[in-house]
XYZ file of C-alpha atoms in Angstrom:
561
model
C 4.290 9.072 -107.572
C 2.579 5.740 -107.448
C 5.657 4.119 -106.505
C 6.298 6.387 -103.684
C 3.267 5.862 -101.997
C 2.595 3.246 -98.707
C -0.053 2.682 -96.504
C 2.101 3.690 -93.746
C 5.430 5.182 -93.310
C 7.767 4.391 -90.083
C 10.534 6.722 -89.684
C 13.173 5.155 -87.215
C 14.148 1.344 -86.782
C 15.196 1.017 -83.505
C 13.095 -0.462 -80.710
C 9.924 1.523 -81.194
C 10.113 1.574 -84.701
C 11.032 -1.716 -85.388
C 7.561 -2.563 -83.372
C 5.514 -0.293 -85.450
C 7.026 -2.214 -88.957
C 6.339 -5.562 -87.103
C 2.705 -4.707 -86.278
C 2.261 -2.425 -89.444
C 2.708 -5.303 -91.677
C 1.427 -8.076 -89.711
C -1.943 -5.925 -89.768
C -1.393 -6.136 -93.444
C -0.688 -2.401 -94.628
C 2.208 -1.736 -96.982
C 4.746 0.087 -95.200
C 8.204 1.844 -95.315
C 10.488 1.999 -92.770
C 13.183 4.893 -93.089
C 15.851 5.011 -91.699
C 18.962 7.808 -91.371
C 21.566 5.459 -91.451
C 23.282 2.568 -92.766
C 22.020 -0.573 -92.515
C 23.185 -3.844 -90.383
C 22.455 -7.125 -91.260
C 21.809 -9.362 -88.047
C 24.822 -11.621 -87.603
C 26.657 -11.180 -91.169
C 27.380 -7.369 -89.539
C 28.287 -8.244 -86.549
C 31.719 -8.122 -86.894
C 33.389 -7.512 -83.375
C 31.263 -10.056 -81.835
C 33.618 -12.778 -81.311
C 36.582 -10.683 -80.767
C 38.330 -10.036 -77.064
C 40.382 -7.031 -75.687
C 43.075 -8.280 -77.137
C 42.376 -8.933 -81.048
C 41.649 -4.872 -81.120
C 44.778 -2.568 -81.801
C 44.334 -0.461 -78.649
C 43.321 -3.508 -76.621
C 39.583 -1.688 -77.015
C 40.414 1.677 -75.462
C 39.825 5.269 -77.079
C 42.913 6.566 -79.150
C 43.254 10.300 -79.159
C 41.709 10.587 -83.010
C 38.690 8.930 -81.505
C 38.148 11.218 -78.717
C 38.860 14.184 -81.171
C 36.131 12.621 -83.295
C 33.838 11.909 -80.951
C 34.126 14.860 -78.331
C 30.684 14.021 -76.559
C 30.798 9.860 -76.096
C 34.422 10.469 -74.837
C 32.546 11.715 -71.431
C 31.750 8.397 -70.769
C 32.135 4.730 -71.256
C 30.769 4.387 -74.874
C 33.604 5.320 -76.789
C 35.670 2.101 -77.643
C 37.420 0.712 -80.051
C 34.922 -2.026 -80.680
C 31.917 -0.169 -80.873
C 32.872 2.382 -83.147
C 30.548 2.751 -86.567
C 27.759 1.965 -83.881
C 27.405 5.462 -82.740
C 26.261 8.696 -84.948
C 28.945 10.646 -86.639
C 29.281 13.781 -84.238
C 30.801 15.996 -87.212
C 28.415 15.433 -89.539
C 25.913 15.895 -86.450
C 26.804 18.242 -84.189
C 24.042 19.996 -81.467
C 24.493 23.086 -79.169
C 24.492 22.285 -75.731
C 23.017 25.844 -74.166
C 23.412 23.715 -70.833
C 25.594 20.401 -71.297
C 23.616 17.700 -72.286
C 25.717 13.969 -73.438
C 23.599 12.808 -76.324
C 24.555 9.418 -77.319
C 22.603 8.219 -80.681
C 22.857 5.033 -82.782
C 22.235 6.139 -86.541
C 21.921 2.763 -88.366
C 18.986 0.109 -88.733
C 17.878 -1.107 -85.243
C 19.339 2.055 -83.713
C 20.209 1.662 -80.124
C 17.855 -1.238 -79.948
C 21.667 -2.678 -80.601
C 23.183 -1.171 -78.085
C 20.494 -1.018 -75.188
C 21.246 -2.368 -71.441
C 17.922 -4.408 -71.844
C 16.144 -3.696 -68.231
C 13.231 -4.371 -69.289
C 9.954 -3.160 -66.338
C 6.554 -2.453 -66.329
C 5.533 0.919 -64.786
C 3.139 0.520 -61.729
C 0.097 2.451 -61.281
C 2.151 5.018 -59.044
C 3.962 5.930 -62.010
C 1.023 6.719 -64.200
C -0.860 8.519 -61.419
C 2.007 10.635 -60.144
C 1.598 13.437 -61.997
C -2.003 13.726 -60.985
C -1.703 12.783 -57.528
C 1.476 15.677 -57.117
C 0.063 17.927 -58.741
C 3.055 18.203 -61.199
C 3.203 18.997 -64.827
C -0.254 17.280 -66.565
C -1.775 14.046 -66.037
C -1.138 11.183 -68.253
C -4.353 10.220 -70.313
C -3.868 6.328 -69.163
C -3.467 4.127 -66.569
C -1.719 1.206 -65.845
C -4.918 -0.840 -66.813
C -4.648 0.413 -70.455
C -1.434 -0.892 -70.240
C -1.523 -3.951 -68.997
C -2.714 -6.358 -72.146
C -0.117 -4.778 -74.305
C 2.572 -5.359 -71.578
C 1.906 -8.635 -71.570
C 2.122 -8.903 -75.285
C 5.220 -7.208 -75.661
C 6.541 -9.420 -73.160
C 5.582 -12.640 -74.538
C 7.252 -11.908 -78.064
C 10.654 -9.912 -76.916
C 11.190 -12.427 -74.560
C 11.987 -11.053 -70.802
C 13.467 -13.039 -67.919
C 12.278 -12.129 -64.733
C 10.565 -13.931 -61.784
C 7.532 -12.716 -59.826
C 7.434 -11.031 -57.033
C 4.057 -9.319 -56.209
C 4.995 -6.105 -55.709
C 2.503 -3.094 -56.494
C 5.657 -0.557 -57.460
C 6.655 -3.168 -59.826
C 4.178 -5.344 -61.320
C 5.209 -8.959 -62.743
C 4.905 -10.009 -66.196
C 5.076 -12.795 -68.587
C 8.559 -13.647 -67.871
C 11.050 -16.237 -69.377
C 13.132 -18.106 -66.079
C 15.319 -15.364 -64.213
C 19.337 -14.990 -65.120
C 19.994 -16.491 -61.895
C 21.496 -14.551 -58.580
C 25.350 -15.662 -57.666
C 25.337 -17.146 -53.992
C 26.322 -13.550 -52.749
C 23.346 -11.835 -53.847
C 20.983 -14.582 -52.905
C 22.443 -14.295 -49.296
C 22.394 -10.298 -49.474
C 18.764 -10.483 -50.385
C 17.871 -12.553 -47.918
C 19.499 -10.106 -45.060
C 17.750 -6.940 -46.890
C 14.727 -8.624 -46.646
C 15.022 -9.235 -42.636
C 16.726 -6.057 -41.842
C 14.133 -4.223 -43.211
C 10.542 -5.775 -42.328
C 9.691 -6.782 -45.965
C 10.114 -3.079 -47.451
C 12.855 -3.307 -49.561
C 13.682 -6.154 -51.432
C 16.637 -7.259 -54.111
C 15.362 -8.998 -56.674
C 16.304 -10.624 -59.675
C 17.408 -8.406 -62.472
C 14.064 -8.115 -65.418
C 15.926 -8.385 -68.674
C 15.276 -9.016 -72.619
C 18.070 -11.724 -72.623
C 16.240 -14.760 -73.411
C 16.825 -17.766 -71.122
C 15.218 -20.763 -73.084
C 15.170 -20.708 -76.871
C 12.770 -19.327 -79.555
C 12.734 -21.418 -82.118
C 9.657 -19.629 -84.504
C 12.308 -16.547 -84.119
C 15.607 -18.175 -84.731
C 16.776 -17.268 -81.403
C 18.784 -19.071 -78.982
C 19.286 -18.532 -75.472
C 21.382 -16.454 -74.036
C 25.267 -17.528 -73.666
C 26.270 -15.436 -71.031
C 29.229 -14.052 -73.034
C 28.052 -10.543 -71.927
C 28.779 -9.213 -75.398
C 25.077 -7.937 -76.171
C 26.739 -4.371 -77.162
C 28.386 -5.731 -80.351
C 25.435 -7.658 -81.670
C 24.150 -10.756 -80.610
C 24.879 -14.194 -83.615
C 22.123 -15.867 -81.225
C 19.323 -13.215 -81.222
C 19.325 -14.132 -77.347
C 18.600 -10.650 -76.475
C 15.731 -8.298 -78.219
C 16.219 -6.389 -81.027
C 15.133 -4.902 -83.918
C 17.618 -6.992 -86.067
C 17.330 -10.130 -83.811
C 13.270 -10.145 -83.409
C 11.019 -7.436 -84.992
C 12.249 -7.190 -88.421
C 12.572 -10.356 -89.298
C 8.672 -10.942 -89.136
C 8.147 -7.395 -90.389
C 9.821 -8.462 -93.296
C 8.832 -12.290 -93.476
C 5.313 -10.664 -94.498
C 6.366 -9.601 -97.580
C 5.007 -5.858 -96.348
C 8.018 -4.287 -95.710
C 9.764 -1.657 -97.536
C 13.769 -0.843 -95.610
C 15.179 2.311 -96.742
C 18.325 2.917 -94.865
C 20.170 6.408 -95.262
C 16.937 8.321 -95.860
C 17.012 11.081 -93.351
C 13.213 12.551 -93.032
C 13.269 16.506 -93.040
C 9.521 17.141 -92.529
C 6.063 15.414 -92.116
C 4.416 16.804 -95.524
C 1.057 18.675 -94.123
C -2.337 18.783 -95.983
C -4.011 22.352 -94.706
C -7.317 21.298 -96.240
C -7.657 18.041 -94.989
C -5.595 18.663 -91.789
C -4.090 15.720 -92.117
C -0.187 14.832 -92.965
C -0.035 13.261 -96.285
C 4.171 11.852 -96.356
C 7.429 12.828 -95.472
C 10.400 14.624 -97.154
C 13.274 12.869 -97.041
C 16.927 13.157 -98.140
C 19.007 10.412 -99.400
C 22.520 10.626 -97.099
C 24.545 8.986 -99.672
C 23.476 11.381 -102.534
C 21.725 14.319 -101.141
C 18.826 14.019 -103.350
C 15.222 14.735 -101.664
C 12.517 12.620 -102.419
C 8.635 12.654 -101.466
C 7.119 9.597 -100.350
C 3.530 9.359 -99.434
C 1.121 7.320 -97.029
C -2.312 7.309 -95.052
C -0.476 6.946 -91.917
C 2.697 8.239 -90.341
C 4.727 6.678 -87.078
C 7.567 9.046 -85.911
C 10.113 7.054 -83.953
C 13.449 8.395 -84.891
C 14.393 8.332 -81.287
C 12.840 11.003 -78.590
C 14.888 14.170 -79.421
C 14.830 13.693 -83.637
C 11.245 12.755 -83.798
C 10.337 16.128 -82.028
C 13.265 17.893 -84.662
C 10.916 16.135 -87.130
C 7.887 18.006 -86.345
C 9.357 20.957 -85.119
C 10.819 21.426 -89.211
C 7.284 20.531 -90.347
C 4.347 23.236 -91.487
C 6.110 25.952 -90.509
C 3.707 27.541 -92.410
C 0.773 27.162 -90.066
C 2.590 26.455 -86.977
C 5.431 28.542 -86.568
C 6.981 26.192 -83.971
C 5.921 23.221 -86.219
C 3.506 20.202 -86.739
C 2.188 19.557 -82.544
C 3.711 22.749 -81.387
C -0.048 24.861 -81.409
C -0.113 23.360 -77.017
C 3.612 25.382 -76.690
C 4.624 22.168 -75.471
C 6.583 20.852 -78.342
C 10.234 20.474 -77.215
C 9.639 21.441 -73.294
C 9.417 19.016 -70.943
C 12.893 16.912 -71.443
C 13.611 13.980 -68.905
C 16.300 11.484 -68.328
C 17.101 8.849 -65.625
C 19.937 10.781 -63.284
C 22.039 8.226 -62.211
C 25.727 7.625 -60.995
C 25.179 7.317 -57.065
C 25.413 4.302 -55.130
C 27.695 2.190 -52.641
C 29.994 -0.655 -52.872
C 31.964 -2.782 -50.340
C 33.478 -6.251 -50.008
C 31.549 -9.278 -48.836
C 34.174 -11.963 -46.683
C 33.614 -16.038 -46.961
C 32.410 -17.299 -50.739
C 36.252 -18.196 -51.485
C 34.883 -21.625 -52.123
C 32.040 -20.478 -54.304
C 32.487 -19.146 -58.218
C 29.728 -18.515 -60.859
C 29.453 -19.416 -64.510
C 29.997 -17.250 -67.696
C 29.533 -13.722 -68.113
C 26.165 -12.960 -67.038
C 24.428 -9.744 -69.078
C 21.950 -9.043 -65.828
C 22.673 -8.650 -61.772
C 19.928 -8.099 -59.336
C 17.677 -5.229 -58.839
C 16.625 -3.135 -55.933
C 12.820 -1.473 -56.588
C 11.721 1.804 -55.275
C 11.185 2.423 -52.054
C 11.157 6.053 -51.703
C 7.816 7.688 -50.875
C 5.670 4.251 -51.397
C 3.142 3.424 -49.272
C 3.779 5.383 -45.640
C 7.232 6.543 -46.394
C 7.534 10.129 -46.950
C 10.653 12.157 -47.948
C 11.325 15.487 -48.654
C 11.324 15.190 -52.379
C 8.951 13.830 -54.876
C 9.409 10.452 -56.795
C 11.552 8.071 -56.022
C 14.672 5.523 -57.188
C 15.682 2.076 -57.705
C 18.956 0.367 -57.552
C 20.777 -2.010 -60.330
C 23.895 -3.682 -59.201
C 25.938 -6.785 -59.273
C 28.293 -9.244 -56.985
C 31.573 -10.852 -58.107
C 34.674 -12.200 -57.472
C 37.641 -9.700 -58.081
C 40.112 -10.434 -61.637
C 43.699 -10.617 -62.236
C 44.104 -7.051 -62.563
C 43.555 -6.592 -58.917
C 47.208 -7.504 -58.076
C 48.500 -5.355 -61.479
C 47.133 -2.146 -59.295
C 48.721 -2.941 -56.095
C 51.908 -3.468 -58.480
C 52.927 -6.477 -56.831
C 55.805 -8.797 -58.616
C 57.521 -11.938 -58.309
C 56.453 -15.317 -57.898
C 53.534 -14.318 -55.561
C 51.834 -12.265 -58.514
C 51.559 -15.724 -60.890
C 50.522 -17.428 -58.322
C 47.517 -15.135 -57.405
C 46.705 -14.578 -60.758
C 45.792 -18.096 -61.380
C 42.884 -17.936 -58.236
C 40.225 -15.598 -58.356
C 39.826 -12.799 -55.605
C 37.239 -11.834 -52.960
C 33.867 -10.937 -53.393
C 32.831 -7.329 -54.027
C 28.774 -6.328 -54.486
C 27.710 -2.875 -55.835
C 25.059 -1.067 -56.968
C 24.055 2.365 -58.559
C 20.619 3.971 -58.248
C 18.526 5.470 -61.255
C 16.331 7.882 -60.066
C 12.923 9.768 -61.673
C 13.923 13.285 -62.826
C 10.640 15.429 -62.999
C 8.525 17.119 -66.045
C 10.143 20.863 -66.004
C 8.880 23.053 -68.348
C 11.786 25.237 -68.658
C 13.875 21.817 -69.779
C 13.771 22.031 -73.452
C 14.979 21.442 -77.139
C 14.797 24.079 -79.786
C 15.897 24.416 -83.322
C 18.660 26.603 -83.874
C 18.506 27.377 -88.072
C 22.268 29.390 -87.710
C 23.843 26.357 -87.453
C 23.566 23.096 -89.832
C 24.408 19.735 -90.048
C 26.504 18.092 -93.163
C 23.168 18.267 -95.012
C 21.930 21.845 -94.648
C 19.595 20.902 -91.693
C 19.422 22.969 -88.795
C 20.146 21.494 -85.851
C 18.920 20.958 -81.839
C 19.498 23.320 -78.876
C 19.286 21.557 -75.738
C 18.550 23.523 -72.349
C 18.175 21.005 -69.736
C 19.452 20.577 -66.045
C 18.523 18.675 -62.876
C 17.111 20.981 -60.087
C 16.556 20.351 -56.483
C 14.312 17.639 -55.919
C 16.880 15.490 -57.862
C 19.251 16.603 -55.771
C 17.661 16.149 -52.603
C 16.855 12.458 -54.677
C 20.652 12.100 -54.914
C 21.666 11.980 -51.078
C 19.119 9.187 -50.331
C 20.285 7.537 -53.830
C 23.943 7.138 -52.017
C 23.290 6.886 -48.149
C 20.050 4.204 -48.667
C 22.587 2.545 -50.812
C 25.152 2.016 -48.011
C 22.492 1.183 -45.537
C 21.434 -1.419 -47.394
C 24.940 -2.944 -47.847
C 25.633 -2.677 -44.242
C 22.175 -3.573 -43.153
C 23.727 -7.097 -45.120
C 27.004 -7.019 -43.831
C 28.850 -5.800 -46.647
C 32.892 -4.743 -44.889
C 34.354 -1.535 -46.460
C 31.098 -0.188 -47.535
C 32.311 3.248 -49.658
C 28.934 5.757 -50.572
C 29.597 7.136 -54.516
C 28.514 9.814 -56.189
C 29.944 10.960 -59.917
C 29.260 13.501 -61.594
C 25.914 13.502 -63.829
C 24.950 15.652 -66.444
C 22.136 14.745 -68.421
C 21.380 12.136 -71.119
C 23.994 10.254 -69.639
C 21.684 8.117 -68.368
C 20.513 7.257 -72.126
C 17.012 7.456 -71.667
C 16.105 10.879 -72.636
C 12.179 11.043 -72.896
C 9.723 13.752 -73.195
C 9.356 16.628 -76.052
C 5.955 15.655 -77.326
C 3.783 14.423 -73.982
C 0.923 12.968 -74.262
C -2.355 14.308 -72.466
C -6.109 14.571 -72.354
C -6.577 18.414 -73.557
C -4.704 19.695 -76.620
C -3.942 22.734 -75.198
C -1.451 21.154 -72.984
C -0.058 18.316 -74.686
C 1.215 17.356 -78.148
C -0.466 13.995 -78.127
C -3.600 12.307 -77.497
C -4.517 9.157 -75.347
C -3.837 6.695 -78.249
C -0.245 8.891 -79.324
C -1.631 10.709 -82.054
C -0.279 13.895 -82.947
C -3.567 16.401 -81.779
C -2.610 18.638 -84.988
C -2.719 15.824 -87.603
C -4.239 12.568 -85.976
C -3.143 10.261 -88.498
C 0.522 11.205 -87.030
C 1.448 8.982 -84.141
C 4.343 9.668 -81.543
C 5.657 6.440 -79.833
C 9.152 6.438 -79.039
C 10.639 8.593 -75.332
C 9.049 11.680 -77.282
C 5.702 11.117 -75.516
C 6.391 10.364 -72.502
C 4.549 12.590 -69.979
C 6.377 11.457 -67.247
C 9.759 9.049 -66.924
C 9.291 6.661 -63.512
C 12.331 5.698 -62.388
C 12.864 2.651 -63.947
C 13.840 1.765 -67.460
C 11.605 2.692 -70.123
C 12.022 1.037 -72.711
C 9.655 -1.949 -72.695
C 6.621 0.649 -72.017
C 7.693 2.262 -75.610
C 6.777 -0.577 -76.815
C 3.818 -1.509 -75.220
C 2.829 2.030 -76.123
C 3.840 1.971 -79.958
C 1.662 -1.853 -80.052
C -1.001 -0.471 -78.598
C -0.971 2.520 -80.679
C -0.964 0.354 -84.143
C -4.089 -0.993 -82.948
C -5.549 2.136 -82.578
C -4.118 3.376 -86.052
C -5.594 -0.057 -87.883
C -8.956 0.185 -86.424
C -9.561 3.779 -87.440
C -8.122 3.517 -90.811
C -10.594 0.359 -91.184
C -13.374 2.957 -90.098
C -12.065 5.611 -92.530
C -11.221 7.851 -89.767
C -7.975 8.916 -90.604
């Protein structure tokens, strides 16, 4: 068993576990990082990256096998031709959707740190002091202060571009220059800003697209060939492939298991402590035991909690964490899909370069400072402006000599945006294990139960009519309110299942992410997350899971865990 054992074990490799390898081994512990899936080599796997709509057989569009395949990304814009073998297998992993619930995963190394939209912003000291100050679900056990330091050293390596604004709902950061604005959103901003006193402001989008090169990382800057989805050759935007496993495994630290799916955190009753993780090799079904001092779950939000819910079953009948009742409740996403758009006249002479991957960004607003509305929380917008393509004549089904000629010239201006608002901590919102049904390898698998309720729908009417006031507060012609339909984890940033908190009777985790049943267990991906803001989350997972390390190093120096 020698062989088997590691100083620490990862389990996940997409953002937040790719950070806890990176810092892991830098810190000098041996360390294996599992992973369910296959794995992709950064550029050599890339293979769709350089390929248009046209070089695909179905000019990138679903086929009928592929929505039969896939029967929950055909909901929405994922499924494509050029993405697939980027998204899990939902046959061999299928869920019960008790309410409906669109669960989009990315089973391979780097998970959806491949796939992510790459907003990339710092929660405000609102966010952390919410819960606390509303009286809603349980405080989080730190502040924006604790924080800050490992926000600005997340920043500073992933490489964000940004530009600061002094705003308290949205704090600034150690940003790379901001992906410009286009001439129409520069102007747009500018009328926000007067029609509204200062309160509301567009802003430049905060991204993890690099805009000047990284040379220590073999990164270049971004392109603007807006193809971040199929893998980046230049490492110009953050991921695991691109920026956190390379030095993870320049140490000479790192252990990568791909197609190792972990069935249980191994639990010591005697020491109270976890002492591995079962695992089972995908390709041939064999388990294996592997062993370490210190364990970081970040298989993504939903499988780390599966993770601990399948673990010591034997003293916790809900599982490892579960002794609060918490374990599984509390389930959050961003609901989105409500906005405005409209067309903005003059600009014929003005045109923009490349593809950009970013657009501008509206922060909250929404019950800051004296504003008051009649639900809690609060929204922000992300949006874009741009001249309209070819195709716009193709759906007016125009012919004739008129049609080349317009094709040639570009079309007017449109500008749109849709808002992402904060969905609240319900305890009724929840994951279970359902052990009747099982995936291709015997393993039961996830019930989810969650909906929006009425505070998100109250949320929802601002999200669309604030969204045409702003417009036409800017002059925007033809301004149309939107609203889709949303279900969620459509949004893609499902969070909560394992909260952190200050009393163990409430919460699964502690203040530093440890698991309050087995502290050298430590929860750092959307599973702790005690509440979700409103804007991306992403870049606080992994300040969290940085911050975290720290903790995990120090105390194993001091023999504490």
């Amino acid at each position: 068993m020698a062989e088997n054992h590691y100083d620490a074990i990862v389990v996940g490799s997409g953002i937040s576990g790719g950070w806890a390898a990176k810092e892991l081994t830098e810190k000098g512990l041996k360390v294996l990082l599992l992973e369910r899936g296959r794995n992709i080599e950064h550029i050599k796997d890339y293979k769709n990256a350089a390929k248009e709509v046209w070089d695909y057989p179905h000019r990138d569009q679903p086929t009928q096998e592929m929505k039969e395949k896939f029967p929950v990304l055909k909901r929405d814009y994922p499924l494509n031709e050029s993405t697939m073998g980027m998204w899990a297998d939902e046959q061999d992993n299928p869920y019960i959707e008790e309410k409906r619930f669109d669960w989009f995963r990315g089973y391979h190394v780097g998970g959806r740190s491949l796939l992510w939209g790459r907003q990339s912003y710092r929660w405000s000291s609102v966010d952390f002091e919410a819960n606390l100050r509303e009286g809603v679900a349980i405080d989080w056990p730190i502040r924006y202060e604790d924080m800050a330091p490992w926000y600005d050293y997340v920043e500073r390596f992933a490489g964000i571009a940004g530009s600061r604004q002094g705003l308290d709902i949205l704090p600034d950061g150690q940003f790379l220059p901001p992906i410009e604005l286009n001439c129409v959103e520069e102007d747009v901003a500018k009328r926000i800003e007067k029609a509204f006193g200062g309160t509301r402001h567009l802003i430049h989008s905060r991204v993890a697209n690099i805009t000047q090169p990284k040379p220590e990382q073999n990164r270049v800057n971004c392109q603007y060939r807006n193809k971040c989805w199929l893998g980046c050759p230049y490492g110009a935007y953050f991921s695991t492939q691109s920026s956190t496993l390379p030095v993870a495994m320049n140490t000479g630290n790192l252990t990568l298991r791909p197609f190792s799916i972990v069935t249980q955190v191994l639990y010591d009753k005697d020491k109270k402590r976890a002492r591995g993780v079962e695992v089972i090799d995908a390709e041939n079904n064999q388990t294996y035991e592997y062993t370490a001092d210190v364990i970081f779950l970040n298989a993504s939000t939903f499988n780390s909690t599966w993770i601990l819910m399948n673990s010591a079953t034997d003293v916790w009948p809900g599982g490892l964490g579960s002794s609060s009742g918490e374990l599984g409740h509390n389930v959050m996403d961003h609901h989105f899909r409500c906005g405005a758009s409209g067309d903005v006249e003059g600009y014929e002479d003005k045109y923009y370069f490349g593809r950009r991957p970013a657009g501008f960004y509206i922060p909250r607003f929404r019950n800051v400072g004296e504003d008051s509305r009649q639900y809690l929380r609060g929204f922000g917008y992300q949006g874009s402006a741009s001249r309209q393509r070819w195709d716009r004549e193709i759906a007016e089904l125009n012919i004739g000599a008129d049609l080349k000629q317009t094709l040639s010239q570009p079309g007017g201006w449109t500008i749109g945006m849709t808002g992402f608002g904060e969905m609240l901590p319900y305890h009724e919102n929840r994951i279970s294990l359902d052990r009747s049904i099982t995936d291709k390898w015997g393993l039961p698998v996830l019930a989810m139960n969650v909906e929006i309720k009425q505070n998100e729908r109250d949320m929802r009417k601002d999200m669309v009519q604030d969204a045409v006031d702003l417009l036409e507060a800017a002059g925007v012609k033809n301004v149309q309110g939107e609203e889709d339909d949303y279900a969620p984890g459509m949004g893609i940033h499902e969070m909560g299942t394992a909260r952190m908190g200050r009393d163990p009777a409430t919460s699964v985790l502690n203040r530093h992410n440890q698991v309050w049943d087995a502290p050298n267990v430590f929860v750092t991906d959307g599973a702790c997350m005690t509440s979700a803001s409103c804007v991306n989350p992403s870049l606080t997972y992994m300040a969290l899971t940085a911050r975290a390390v720290d903790h995990a190093v120090s105390e194993l120096k001091k023999r504490n865990l």
